[in-house]
Tab-separated table of C-alpha atoms in Angstrom:
chain	number	residue	atom	x	y	z
A	102	MET	CA	-0.049	0.018	0.017
A	103	ASN	CA	1.125	3.508	-0.594
A	104	GLY	CA	1.036	6.284	2.099
A	105	LEU	CA	-2.529	7.396	1.358
A	106	ASP	CA	-3.929	3.896	1.302
A	107	GLU	CA	-2.177	3.263	4.603
A	108	ARG	CA	-3.715	6.424	6.255
A	109	ILE	CA	-7.171	5.397	5.076
A	110	ASN	CA	-6.637	1.826	6.262
A	111	GLU	CA	-5.499	3.051	9.643
A	112	SER	CA	-8.542	5.278	9.883
A	113	LEU	CA	-10.774	2.353	9.071
A	114	ASP	CA	-9.157	0.312	11.797
A	115	ILE	CA	-9.727	3.133	14.342
A	116	LEU	CA	-13.480	3.638	13.231
A	117	ILE	CA	-14.163	-0.077	13.593
A	118	GLU	CA	-12.457	-0.466	16.987
A	119	ASN	CA	-14.047	2.691	18.396
A	120	GLU	CA	-17.576	1.859	17.339
A	121	THR	CA	-19.214	1.104	20.756
A	122	PHE	CA	-22.471	-0.103	19.397
A	123	LEU	CA	-20.987	-2.999	17.443
A	124	GLY	CA	-20.483	-6.399	19.096
A	125	GLN	CA	-17.131	-8.239	18.726
A	126	GLU	CA	-18.439	-10.670	16.169
A	127	LEU	CA	-19.552	-7.839	13.938
A	128	LYS	CA	-16.250	-6.053	14.435
A	129	TYR	CA	-14.403	-9.182	13.567
A	130	LEU	CA	-16.167	-9.684	10.262
A	131	LEU	CA	-16.024	-6.061	9.410
A	132	LYS	CA	-12.249	-6.054	9.948
A	133	SER	CA	-11.823	-9.228	7.871
A	134	PHE	CA	-13.944	-7.795	5.014
A	135	LYS	CA	-11.948	-4.557	5.171
A	136	GLU	CA	-8.744	-6.495	4.790
A	137	GLU	CA	-9.946	-7.952	1.545
A	138	LYS	CA	-10.676	-4.512	0.255
A	139	ALA	CA	-7.275	-3.236	1.440
A	140	SER	CA	-5.551	-5.698	-0.798
A	141	VAL	CA	-6.810	-3.799	-3.904
A	142	GLY	CA	-6.461	-0.310	-2.496
A	143	PHE	CA	-9.007	2.345	-1.475
A	144	SER	CA	-9.707	4.158	-4.775
A	145	PHE	CA	-12.927	5.809	-3.749
A	146	GLY	CA	-11.365	7.162	-0.516
A	147	LYS	CA	-8.445	8.516	-2.535
A	148	LEU	CA	-10.810	10.304	-4.870
A	149	CYS	CA	-12.283	11.985	-1.821
A	150	TYR	CA	-8.894	12.926	-0.425
A	151	TRP	CA	-7.419	14.376	-3.611
A	152	HIS	CA	-10.472	16.563	-4.246
A	153	TYR	CA	-10.347	17.828	-0.677
A	154	GLU	CA	-6.616	18.585	-1.021
A	155	ALA	CA	-7.233	20.421	-4.322
A	156	PHE	CA	-9.638	22.915	-2.951
A	157	SER	CA	-8.387	23.318	0.631
A	158	ASP	CA	-5.754	25.748	1.932
A	159	SER	CA	-4.664	23.296	4.688
A	160	ILE	CA	-5.262	19.667	5.508
A	161	ASN	CA	-7.602	18.731	8.354
A	162	ASP	CA	-6.634	15.190	9.434
A	163	ASP	CA	-10.420	14.385	9.699
A	164	ILE	CA	-10.277	13.952	5.876
A	165	TYR	CA	-8.711	10.521	6.354
A	166	LYS	CA	-11.797	9.502	8.463
A	167	VAL	CA	-14.204	10.801	5.854
A	168	ALA	CA	-12.231	8.953	3.182
A	169	ALA	CA	-12.527	5.850	5.342
A	170	ALA	CA	-16.306	6.519	5.663
A	171	VAL	CA	-16.629	6.640	1.871
A	172	GLU	CA	-14.823	3.314	1.675
A	173	LEU	CA	-17.243	1.828	4.169
A	174	LEU	CA	-20.161	2.833	1.991
A	175	ILE	CA	-18.495	1.497	-1.058
A	176	LEU	CA	-17.590	-1.886	0.524
A	177	SER	CA	-21.151	-2.210	1.882
A	178	PHE	CA	-22.538	-1.764	-1.713
A	179	ASP	CA	-19.965	-4.279	-3.042
A	180	ILE	CA	-21.056	-6.891	-0.418
A	181	ILE	CA	-24.752	-6.381	-1.159
A	182	ASP	CA	-24.087	-6.557	-4.914
A	183	ASP	CA	-22.077	-9.785	-4.605
A	184	LEU	CA	-24.867	-11.325	-2.437
A	185	GLN	CA	-27.419	-10.325	-5.020
A	186	ASP	CA	-25.436	-11.696	-7.953
A	187	LYS	CA	-24.403	-14.845	-6.213
A	188	ASP	CA	-21.193	-14.995	-8.301
A	189	SER	CA	-18.394	-14.003	-5.914
A	190	ASP	CA	-15.707	-15.963	-4.143
A	191	ASN	CA	-15.117	-13.275	-1.577
A	192	SER	CA	-15.407	-14.328	2.163
A	193	TRP	CA	-18.624	-12.430	2.669
A	194	SER	CA	-20.417	-14.583	0.175
A	195	ARG	CA	-19.923	-17.624	2.336
A	196	THR	CA	-22.084	-16.222	5.146
A	197	PRO	CA	-24.656	-14.134	3.420
A	198	GLU	CA	-27.028	-13.613	6.387
A	199	LEU	CA	-24.140	-12.457	8.674
A	200	SER	CA	-22.569	-10.431	5.924
A	201	LEU	CA	-25.739	-8.510	5.286
A	202	ASN	CA	-25.696	-7.244	8.886
A	203	VAL	CA	-22.020	-6.064	8.266
A	204	ALA	CA	-23.080	-4.284	5.160
A	205	LEU	CA	-25.934	-2.506	7.098
A	206	ALA	CA	-23.550	-1.508	9.849
A	207	MET	CA	-21.103	-0.023	7.319
A	208	LEU	CA	-23.941	2.070	5.730
A	209	ILE	CA	-24.764	3.636	9.106
A	210	MET	CA	-21.139	4.073	10.107
A	211	ALA	CA	-20.386	5.963	6.911
A	212	SER	CA	-22.942	8.691	7.504
A	213	LYS	CA	-22.234	8.688	11.230
A	214	THR	CA	-18.466	9.227	10.730
A	215	ILE	CA	-18.981	12.280	8.461
A	216	ASP	CA	-21.486	13.731	10.926
A	217	GLU	CA	-18.996	13.375	13.835
A	218	SER	CA	-16.161	15.024	11.907
A	219	SER	CA	-15.088	18.695	12.468
A	220	PHE	CA	-15.710	19.897	9.019
A	221	GLU	CA	-17.910	23.032	8.655
A	222	HIS	CA	-19.745	21.659	5.619
A	223	LYS	CA	-20.233	18.151	6.898
A	224	ARG	CA	-24.074	18.151	6.565
A	225	ALA	CA	-23.912	19.169	2.920
A	226	ALA	CA	-21.426	16.277	2.420
A	227	ILE	CA	-23.878	13.848	4.102
A	228	THR	CA	-26.576	15.143	1.696
A	229	LEU	CA	-24.335	14.315	-1.157
A	230	LEU	CA	-23.596	10.871	0.175
A	231	GLU	CA	-27.299	10.152	0.598
A	232	GLU	CA	-28.253	11.496	-2.845
A	233	TYR	CA	-25.611	9.681	-4.856
A	234	ALA	CA	-26.047	6.446	-2.889
A	235	LEU	CA	-29.729	6.463	-3.678
A	236	LYS	CA	-28.864	7.026	-7.378
A	237	SER	CA	-26.478	4.033	-7.237
A	238	ILE	CA	-29.154	1.845	-5.691
A	239	SER	CA	-31.560	2.799	-8.525
A	240	GLY	CA	-28.877	1.812	-10.946
A	241	GLN	CA	-28.259	-1.546	-9.165
A	242	GLN	CA	-32.049	-2.229	-9.342
A	243	LEU	CA	-31.965	-1.762	-13.063
A	244	ASP	CA	-28.885	-3.943	-13.377
A	245	LEU	CA	-30.648	-6.673	-11.493
A	246	LEU	CA	-33.708	-6.474	-13.720
A	247	ASN	CA	-31.346	-7.110	-16.621
A	248	ASN	CA	-33.535	-5.060	-19.009
A	249	CYS	CA	-30.916	-2.663	-20.458
A	250	ARG	CA	-30.413	-4.190	-23.862
A	251	ASP	CA	-29.255	-1.208	-25.952
A	252	GLU	CA	-26.338	1.203	-25.591
A	253	ASP	CA	-28.379	4.233	-24.369
A	254	SER	CA	-30.233	2.345	-21.600
A	255	TYR	CA	-27.103	0.426	-20.629
A	256	VAL	CA	-24.935	3.521	-20.277
A	257	GLN	CA	-27.750	5.195	-18.352
A	258	MET	CA	-27.840	2.287	-15.924
A	259	ILE	CA	-24.066	2.155	-15.297
A	260	THR	CA	-24.007	5.971	-14.956
A	261	LEU	CA	-26.409	5.564	-12.093
A	262	LYS	CA	-24.884	2.407	-10.571
A	263	SER	CA	-21.176	3.109	-10.906
A	264	GLY	CA	-20.871	6.804	-11.979
A	265	SER	CA	-22.822	8.019	-9.070
A	266	LEU	CA	-20.366	6.476	-6.523
A	267	THR	CA	-17.267	7.793	-8.283
A	268	ALA	CA	-18.842	11.274	-8.625
A	269	MET	CA	-19.961	11.097	-4.963
A	270	SER	CA	-16.485	10.376	-3.755
A	271	CYS	CA	-14.956	13.341	-5.643
A	272	LEU	CA	-17.745	15.676	-4.716
A	273	ILE	CA	-17.640	14.970	-0.992
A	274	GLY	CA	-14.051	15.947	-0.955
A	275	GLU	CA	-14.730	19.161	-2.836
A	276	MET	CA	-17.729	20.072	-0.542
A	277	LEU	CA	-15.765	19.630	2.613
A	278	ALA	CA	-13.001	21.894	1.332
A	279	LYS	CA	-15.172	24.867	0.115
A	280	GLY	CA	-18.762	24.353	0.808
A	281	GLU	CA	-19.868	23.946	-2.954
A	282	VAL	CA	-19.264	21.663	-5.912
A	283	THR	CA	-18.669	22.178	-9.570
A	284	LYS	CA	-20.120	20.659	-12.666
A	285	GLU	CA	-16.626	19.756	-13.978
A	286	VAL	CA	-15.798	17.574	-10.993
A	287	GLU	CA	-19.247	15.913	-11.069
A	288	ALA	CA	-18.885	15.189	-14.845
A	289	TYR	CA	-15.487	13.624	-14.838
A	290	GLY	CA	-16.232	11.905	-11.536
A	291	LYS	CA	-19.322	10.281	-13.226
A	292	TYR	CA	-17.350	9.392	-16.277
A	293	ILE	CA	-14.607	7.653	-14.262
A	294	GLY	CA	-17.348	5.185	-13.063
A	295	ILE	CA	-18.612	4.608	-16.488
A	296	ILE	CA	-15.068	3.883	-17.776
A	297	GLN	CA	-14.239	1.505	-14.952
A	298	GLN	CA	-17.501	-0.419	-15.418
A	299	ILE	CA	-16.929	-0.852	-19.110
A	300	LYS	CA	-13.412	-2.132	-18.414
A	301	ASN	CA	-14.832	-4.603	-15.921
A	302	ASP	CA	-17.455	-5.660	-18.484
A	303	ILE	CA	-14.642	-6.408	-21.044
A	304	GLN	CA	-12.623	-8.213	-18.418
A	305	SER	CA	-15.611	-10.365	-17.362
A	306	LEU	CA	-15.602	-11.942	-20.895
A	307	LYS	CA	-11.983	-12.918	-20.902
A	308	ALA	CA	-12.487	-15.630	-18.340
A	309	TRP	CA	-15.055	-18.471	-19.170
A	310	GLY	CA	-16.103	-18.896	-15.523
A	311	PRO	CA	-18.736	-18.126	-12.929
A	312	LYS	CA	-18.354	-14.398	-13.235
A	313	ASN	CA	-18.677	-14.311	-17.021
A	314	ASP	CA	-21.593	-11.979	-18.038
A	315	LEU	CA	-22.449	-14.013	-21.055
A	316	LEU	CA	-22.726	-17.352	-19.316
A	317	ASN	CA	-24.823	-15.642	-16.680
A	318	LYS	CA	-27.114	-14.194	-19.389
A	319	ARG	CA	-26.255	-10.671	-18.394
A	320	PHE	CA	-26.234	-7.696	-20.774
A	321	SER	CA	-23.144	-5.547	-21.296
A	322	LEU	CA	-21.856	-3.403	-24.194
A	323	PRO	CA	-19.940	-6.265	-25.935
A	324	ILE	CA	-22.844	-8.618	-25.568
A	325	ILE	CA	-25.231	-6.002	-26.787
A	326	TYR	CA	-23.087	-5.533	-29.820
A	327	LEU	CA	-22.799	-9.326	-30.367
A	328	LEU	CA	-26.498	-9.836	-30.233
A	329	SER	CA	-27.111	-7.069	-32.815
A	330	GLN	CA	-25.070	-8.995	-35.504
A	331	GLN	CA	-26.819	-11.277	-37.892
A	332	ASN	CA	-24.649	-14.314	-37.828
A	333	ASP	CA	-24.760	-17.869	-36.579
A	334	ILE	CA	-22.953	-17.022	-33.304
A	335	SER	CA	-25.224	-14.119	-32.517
A	336	LYS	CA	-28.310	-16.284	-33.160
A	337	SER	CA	-26.920	-19.038	-30.972
A	338	VAL	CA	-26.222	-16.531	-28.134
A	339	ALA	CA	-29.788	-15.111	-28.578
A	340	ASN	CA	-31.217	-18.471	-28.275
A	341	TYR	CA	-29.174	-19.250	-25.123
A	342	TYR	CA	-30.420	-15.850	-23.594
A	343	ASN	CA	-34.030	-16.878	-24.460
A	344	ASP	CA	-33.625	-20.178	-22.476
A	345	ASP	CA	-33.597	-22.482	-25.432
A	346	ILE	CA	-32.738	-25.618	-23.687
A	347	VAL	CA	-31.244	-27.310	-26.813
A	348	THR	CA	-28.706	-24.473	-27.359
A	349	VAL	CA	-25.151	-25.274	-26.325
A	350	LEU	CA	-22.746	-22.490	-26.750
A	351	ASP	CA	-19.472	-23.196	-28.536
A	352	ASN	CA	-17.000	-21.513	-26.123
A	353	ASN	CA	-14.131	-21.068	-28.529
A	354	GLU	CA	-16.353	-19.743	-31.338
A	355	THR	CA	-18.252	-17.385	-29.089
A	356	GLU	CA	-15.079	-16.095	-27.498
A	357	ASN	CA	-13.500	-15.649	-30.933
A	358	GLU	CA	-16.561	-13.643	-32.095
A	359	LEU	CA	-16.347	-11.349	-29.015
A	360	THR	CA	-12.703	-10.700	-29.574
A	361	ASN	CA	-12.381	-10.573	-33.321
A	362	GLY	CA	-15.954	-9.737	-34.464
A	363	GLY	CA	-15.989	-6.193	-33.243
A	364	ALA	CA	-17.782	-6.581	-29.861
A	365	ILE	CA	-14.704	-5.852	-27.718
A	366	ARG	CA	-13.580	-2.986	-30.080
A	367	TYR	CA	-16.990	-1.487	-29.860
A	368	ALA	CA	-16.952	-1.424	-26.076
A	369	VAL	CA	-13.429	0.070	-26.150
A	370	THR	CA	-14.619	2.711	-28.520
A	371	VAL	CA	-17.500	3.733	-26.240
A	372	LYS	CA	-15.110	3.735	-23.250
A	373	ASN	CA	-12.794	6.080	-25.065
A	374	VAL	CA	-15.561	8.518	-25.792
A	375	TYR	CA	-16.014	8.986	-22.023
A	376	LYS	CA	-12.235	8.944	-21.524
A	377	PHE	CA	-11.827	12.050	-23.736
A	378	LYS	CA	-14.771	13.691	-22.213
A	379	ALA	CA	-13.330	13.139	-18.757
A	380	LEU	CA	-9.906	14.380	-19.657
A	381	ASN	CA	-11.345	17.503	-21.229
A	382	TYR	CA	-13.212	18.325	-17.998
A	383	LEU	CA	-10.133	17.468	-15.887
A	384	GLU	CA	-8.050	20.057	-17.743
A	385	ASN	CA	-10.339	22.741	-16.208
A	386	VAL	CA	-9.792	21.706	-12.617
A	387	ALA	CA	-6.850	22.957	-10.496
A	388	ILE	CA	-5.696	19.794	-8.756
A	389	SER	CA	-2.143	18.717	-7.635
A	390	GLU	CA	0.086	16.823	-10.035
A	391	LEU	CA	-0.145	13.703	-7.878
A	392	GLY	CA	-3.933	13.929	-7.705
A	393	LYS	CA	-4.203	14.548	-11.492
A	394	GLU	CA	-1.948	11.620	-12.198
A	395	TYR	CA	-4.178	9.337	-10.148
A	396	LEU	CA	-7.226	10.526	-11.866
A	397	GLN	CA	-5.666	10.221	-15.377
A	398	LYS	CA	-4.781	6.573	-14.470
A	399	LEU	CA	-8.388	5.803	-13.649
A	400	ILE	CA	-9.628	7.570	-16.672
A	401	ARG	CA	-7.360	5.709	-19.075
């Protein structure tokens, strides 16, 4: 972990340990789930921190607690998402009933932590957290319904589900620093979520396993493109999605069609549209070189 990840991780440990209303079993599970998250880094908390730093004259150490609070909310959503999709090998999927209580505790702790901070604009930050969290839940509901079967509706869904959470993380940092937010930060914050989701969708199709969207009959941009083609593979996939019990997918042919038939290239092209939009907005925001480098990495 780098220095910022370590500070956020330390703040999470303190928040968990000092939460007097949680029993030891809940604390134990919360800590273990947090450790799994720590292994991949705290990208949402870092978005919060970098935007606070960009617009603040000095650093209030409570920002590390708020960044940790943002990570608690994100982890709670990850847990709930995995429990709903039933396709995760994370430890929380082994005890779904107990893990749901941990996720609920995280949601409450996220808001409570910001409320107990010393920031002047903490109430406005909590309002942002609530607003964008509800938008993300609306997107998750659309995702579970699995009805977004064209580019426009699919992008609208991932904008709500994923874009809301990345935008929220950026905006909370900005709000705490200066008491207001800007459309530029909201825009590229939202686009970061869209870009990351499309990258995840592409990655999902590279492994023919339990998390593969096609095998799970989920819709994503590459699959939407594939289904729009009039060829034998697309017809076979359409029949598979329509529960034709005699349809057996040829893994090699289907994978080859996704890779070489334009589906992946199409998804990458859509991703790049949002990449250039995000970079354009980012150019108009005065953020430190380290912060900008981190954002550019997420955008690309």
